[in-house]
Tab-separated table of C-alpha atoms in Angstrom:
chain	number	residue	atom	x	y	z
A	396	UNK	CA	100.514	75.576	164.406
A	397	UNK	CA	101.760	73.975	161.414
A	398	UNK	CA	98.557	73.281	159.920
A	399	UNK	CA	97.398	77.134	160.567
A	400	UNK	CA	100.737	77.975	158.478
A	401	UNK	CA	99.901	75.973	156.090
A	402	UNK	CA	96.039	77.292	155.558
A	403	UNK	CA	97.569	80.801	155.675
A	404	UNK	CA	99.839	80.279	152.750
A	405	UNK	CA	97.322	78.553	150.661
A	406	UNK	CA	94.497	81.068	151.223
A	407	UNK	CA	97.313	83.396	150.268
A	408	UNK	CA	97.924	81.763	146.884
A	409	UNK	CA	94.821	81.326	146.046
A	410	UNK	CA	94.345	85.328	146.756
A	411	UNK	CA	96.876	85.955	144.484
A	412	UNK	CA	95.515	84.156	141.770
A	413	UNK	CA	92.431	85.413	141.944
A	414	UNK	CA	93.957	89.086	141.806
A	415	UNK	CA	95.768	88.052	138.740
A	416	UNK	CA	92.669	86.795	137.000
A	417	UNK	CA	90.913	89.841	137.969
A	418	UNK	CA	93.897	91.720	136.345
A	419	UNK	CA	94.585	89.642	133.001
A	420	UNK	CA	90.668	89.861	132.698
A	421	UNK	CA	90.459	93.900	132.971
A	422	UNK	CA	93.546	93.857	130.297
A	423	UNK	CA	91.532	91.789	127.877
A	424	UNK	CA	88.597	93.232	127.817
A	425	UNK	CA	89.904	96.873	127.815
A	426	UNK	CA	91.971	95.278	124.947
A	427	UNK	CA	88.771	93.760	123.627
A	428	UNK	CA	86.915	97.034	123.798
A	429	UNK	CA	89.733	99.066	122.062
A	430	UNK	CA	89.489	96.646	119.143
A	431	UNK	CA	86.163	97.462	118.908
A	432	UNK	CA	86.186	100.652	118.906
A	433	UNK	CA	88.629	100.844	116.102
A	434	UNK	CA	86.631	98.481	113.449
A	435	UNK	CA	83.436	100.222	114.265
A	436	UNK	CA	85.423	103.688	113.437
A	437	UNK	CA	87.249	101.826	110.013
A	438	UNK	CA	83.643	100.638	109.260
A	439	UNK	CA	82.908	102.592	106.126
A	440	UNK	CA	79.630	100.844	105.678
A	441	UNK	CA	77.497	101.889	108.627
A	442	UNK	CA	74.519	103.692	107.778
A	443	UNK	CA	74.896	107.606	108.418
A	444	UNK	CA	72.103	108.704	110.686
A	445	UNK	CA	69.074	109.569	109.502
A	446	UNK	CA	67.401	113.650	109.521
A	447	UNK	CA	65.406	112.973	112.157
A	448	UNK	CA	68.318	111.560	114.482
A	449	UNK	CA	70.469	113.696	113.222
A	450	UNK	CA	67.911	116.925	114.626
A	451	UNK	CA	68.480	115.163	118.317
A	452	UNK	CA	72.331	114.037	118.109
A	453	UNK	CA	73.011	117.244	116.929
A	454	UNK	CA	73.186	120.936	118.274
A	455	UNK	CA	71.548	123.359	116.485
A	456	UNK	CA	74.647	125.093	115.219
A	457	UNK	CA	76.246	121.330	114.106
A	458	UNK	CA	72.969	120.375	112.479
A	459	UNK	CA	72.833	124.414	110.703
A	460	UNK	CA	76.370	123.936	109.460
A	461	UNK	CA	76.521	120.261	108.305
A	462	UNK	CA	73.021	120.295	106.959
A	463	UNK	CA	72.320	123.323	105.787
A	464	UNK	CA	75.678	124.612	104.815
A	465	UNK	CA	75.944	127.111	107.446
A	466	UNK	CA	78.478	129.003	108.494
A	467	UNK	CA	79.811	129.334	111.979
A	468	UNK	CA	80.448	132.923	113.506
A	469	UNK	CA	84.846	133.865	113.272
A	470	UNK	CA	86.631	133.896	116.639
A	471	UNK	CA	83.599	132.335	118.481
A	472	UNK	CA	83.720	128.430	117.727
A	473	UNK	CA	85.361	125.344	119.250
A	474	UNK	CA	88.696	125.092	117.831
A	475	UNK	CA	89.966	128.217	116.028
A	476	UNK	CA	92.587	128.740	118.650
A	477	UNK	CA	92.993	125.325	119.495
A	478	UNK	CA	96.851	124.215	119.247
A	479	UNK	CA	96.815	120.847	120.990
A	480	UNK	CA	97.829	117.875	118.942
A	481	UNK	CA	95.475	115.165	117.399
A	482	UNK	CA	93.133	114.361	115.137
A	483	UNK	CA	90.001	115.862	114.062
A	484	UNK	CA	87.149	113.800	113.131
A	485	UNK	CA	83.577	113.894	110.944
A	486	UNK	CA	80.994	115.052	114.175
A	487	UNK	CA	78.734	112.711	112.527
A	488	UNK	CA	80.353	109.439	111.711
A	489	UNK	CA	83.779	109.882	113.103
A	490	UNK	CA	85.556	109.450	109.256
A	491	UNK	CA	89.190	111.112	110.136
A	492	UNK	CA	89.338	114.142	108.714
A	493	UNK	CA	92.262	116.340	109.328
A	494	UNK	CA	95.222	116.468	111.621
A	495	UNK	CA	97.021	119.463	113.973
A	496	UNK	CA	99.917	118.540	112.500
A	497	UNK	CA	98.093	120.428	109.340
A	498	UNK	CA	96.339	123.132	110.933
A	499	UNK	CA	97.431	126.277	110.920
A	500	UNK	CA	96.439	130.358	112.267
A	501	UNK	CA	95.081	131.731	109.019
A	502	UNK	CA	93.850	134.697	110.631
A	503	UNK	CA	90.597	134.421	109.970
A	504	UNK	CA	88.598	132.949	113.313
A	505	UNK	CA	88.327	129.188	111.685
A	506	UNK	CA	90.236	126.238	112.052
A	507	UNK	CA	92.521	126.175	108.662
A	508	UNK	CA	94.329	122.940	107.209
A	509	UNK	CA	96.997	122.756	104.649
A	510	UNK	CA	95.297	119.399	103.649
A	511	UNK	CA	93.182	116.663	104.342
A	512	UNK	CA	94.520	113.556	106.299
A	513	UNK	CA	93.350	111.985	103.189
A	514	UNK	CA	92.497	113.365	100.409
A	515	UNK	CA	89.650	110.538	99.854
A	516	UNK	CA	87.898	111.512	102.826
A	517	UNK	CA	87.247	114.884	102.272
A	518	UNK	CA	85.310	115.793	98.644
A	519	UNK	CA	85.663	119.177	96.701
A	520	UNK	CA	82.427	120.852	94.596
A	521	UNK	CA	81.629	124.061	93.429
A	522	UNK	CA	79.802	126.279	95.140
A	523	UNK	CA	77.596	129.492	93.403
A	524	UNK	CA	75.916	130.311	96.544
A	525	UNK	CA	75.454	134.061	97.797
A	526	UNK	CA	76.550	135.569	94.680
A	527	UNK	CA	80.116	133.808	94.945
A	528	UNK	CA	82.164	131.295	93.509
A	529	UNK	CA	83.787	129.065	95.896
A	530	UNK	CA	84.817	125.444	96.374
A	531	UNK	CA	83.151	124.251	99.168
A	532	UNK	CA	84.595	120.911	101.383
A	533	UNK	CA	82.070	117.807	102.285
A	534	UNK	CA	83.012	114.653	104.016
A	535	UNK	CA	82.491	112.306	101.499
A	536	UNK	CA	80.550	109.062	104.115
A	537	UNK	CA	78.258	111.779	105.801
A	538	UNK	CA	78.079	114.288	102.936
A	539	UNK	CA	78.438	116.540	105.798
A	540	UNK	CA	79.074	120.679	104.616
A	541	UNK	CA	82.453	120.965	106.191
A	542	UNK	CA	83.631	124.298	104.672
A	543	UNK	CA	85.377	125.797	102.012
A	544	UNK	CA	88.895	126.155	100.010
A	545	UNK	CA	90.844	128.799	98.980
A	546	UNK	CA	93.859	128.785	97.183
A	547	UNK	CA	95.430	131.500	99.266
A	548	UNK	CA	97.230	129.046	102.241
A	549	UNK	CA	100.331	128.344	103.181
A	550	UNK	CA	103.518	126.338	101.376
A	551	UNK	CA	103.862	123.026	100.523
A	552	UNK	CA	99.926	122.896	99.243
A	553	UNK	CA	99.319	126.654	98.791
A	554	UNK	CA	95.551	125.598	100.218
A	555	UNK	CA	93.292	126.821	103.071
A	556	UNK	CA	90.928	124.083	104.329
A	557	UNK	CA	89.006	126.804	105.758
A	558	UNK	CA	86.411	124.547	108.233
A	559	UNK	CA	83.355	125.044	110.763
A	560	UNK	CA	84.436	123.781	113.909
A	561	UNK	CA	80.865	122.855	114.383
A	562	UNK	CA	81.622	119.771	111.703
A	563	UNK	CA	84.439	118.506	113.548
A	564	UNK	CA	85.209	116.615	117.076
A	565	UNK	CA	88.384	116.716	118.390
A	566	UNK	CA	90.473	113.583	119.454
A	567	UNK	CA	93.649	114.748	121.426
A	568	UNK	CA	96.491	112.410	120.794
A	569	UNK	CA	96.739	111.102	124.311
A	570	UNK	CA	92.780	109.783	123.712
A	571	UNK	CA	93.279	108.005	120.423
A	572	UNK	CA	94.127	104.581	120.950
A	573	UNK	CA	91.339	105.317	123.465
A	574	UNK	CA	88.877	106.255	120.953
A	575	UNK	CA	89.754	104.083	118.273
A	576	UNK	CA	92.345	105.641	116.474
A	577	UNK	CA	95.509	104.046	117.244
A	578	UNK	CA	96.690	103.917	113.848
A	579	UNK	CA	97.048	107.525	113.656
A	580	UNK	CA	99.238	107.852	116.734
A	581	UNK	CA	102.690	107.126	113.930
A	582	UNK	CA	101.845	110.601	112.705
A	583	UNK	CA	102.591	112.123	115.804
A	584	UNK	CA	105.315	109.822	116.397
A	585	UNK	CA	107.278	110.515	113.198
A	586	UNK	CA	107.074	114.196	113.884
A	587	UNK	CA	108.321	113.967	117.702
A	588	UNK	CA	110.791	111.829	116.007
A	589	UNK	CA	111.956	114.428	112.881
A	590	UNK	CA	112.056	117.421	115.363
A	591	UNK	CA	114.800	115.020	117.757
A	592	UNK	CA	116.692	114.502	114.673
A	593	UNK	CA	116.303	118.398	113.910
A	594	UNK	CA	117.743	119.681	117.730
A	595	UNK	CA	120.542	116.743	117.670
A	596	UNK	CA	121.501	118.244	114.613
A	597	UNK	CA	122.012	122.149	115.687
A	598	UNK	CA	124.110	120.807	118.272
A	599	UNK	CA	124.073	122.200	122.112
């Protein structure tokens, strides 16, 4: 009887310890895999895909608008109305582009921005097409079309980053550290943070 009690506490142990490798194992590779995921997105280096893989990654409307410097039809794209929080990235490489926290309802059926997340990621040139003059938006690591600025937006910039949904993939915030981009959850942090210190302020 004794010796059966203890077997049973033994194999129990040993159970145990195998669960907990099992466990400390799936934490350090889902660990392992996050890291990855983030140097492969702050990899600046990796070749952009060529035309030809480009033609089968792509729709037809994302390869038309980043390749061609189409234009998207108003009110009938991916994230005009879209008012969830996060990030949204190059369709092509995944550069960060621009944040919700920026975007704003200009009105006319495409996602607006006040600004870049960074102004390095996002290059400016002038554009004479179609009998206008414009200054159209390209990621600068794809030299993807993007869109175009205007000058009539909102305060503090006073600009429209006036973009084709079809250039961008949205990263909601509850998917970044997922996706690779952890380091931009302290945007969204701060500003849960400022609006606290905004409603502690007007008082009950």
């Amino acid at each position: 009887m004794r010796l059966t009690y203890k077997h049973s506490r033994k194999t129990l142990w040993v159970g145990l310890a195998g669960t907990l490798v099992v466990i400390v194992g799936s934490l350090l590779f889902g660990y392992a895999q996050v890291q990855k995921k983030e140097a492969e997105v702050q990899n600046q280096t990796k070749p952009v895909p060529g035309d030809a893989e480009l033609q089968r990654k792509l729709t037809k409307d994302q390869y038309h608008v980043t390749r061609e410097c189409g234009t998207e039809t108003p009110f009938h794209n991916a994230y005009w109305d879209n008012h969830k929080p996060g990030i949204y990235v190059d369709i092509i490489t995944g550069e960060p582009l621009f944040s919700s926290l920026d975007k704003f309802d200009s009105g006319t059926g495409w996602p607006s921005f006040t600004k870049p997340i960074s102004q390095d990621q996002v290059t400016q040139k002038r554009d004479s097409s179609h009998g206008m003059e414009r200054t159209e938006a390209r990621s600068k690591t794809s030299d993807s079309h993007l869109g175009h600025v205007f000058s009539d937006g909102p305060a503090p910039t006073g600009e429209r980053f006036c973009m084709n949904s079809a250039a961008l993939r949205f990263i909601p915030v509850n998917k970044l550290k997922e996706e690779g981009y952890g380091q931009y959850l302290s945007l969204f942090q701060s500003q849960q943070q400022k609006a606290g210190e905004q409603s502690q302020a007007k008082g009950p």
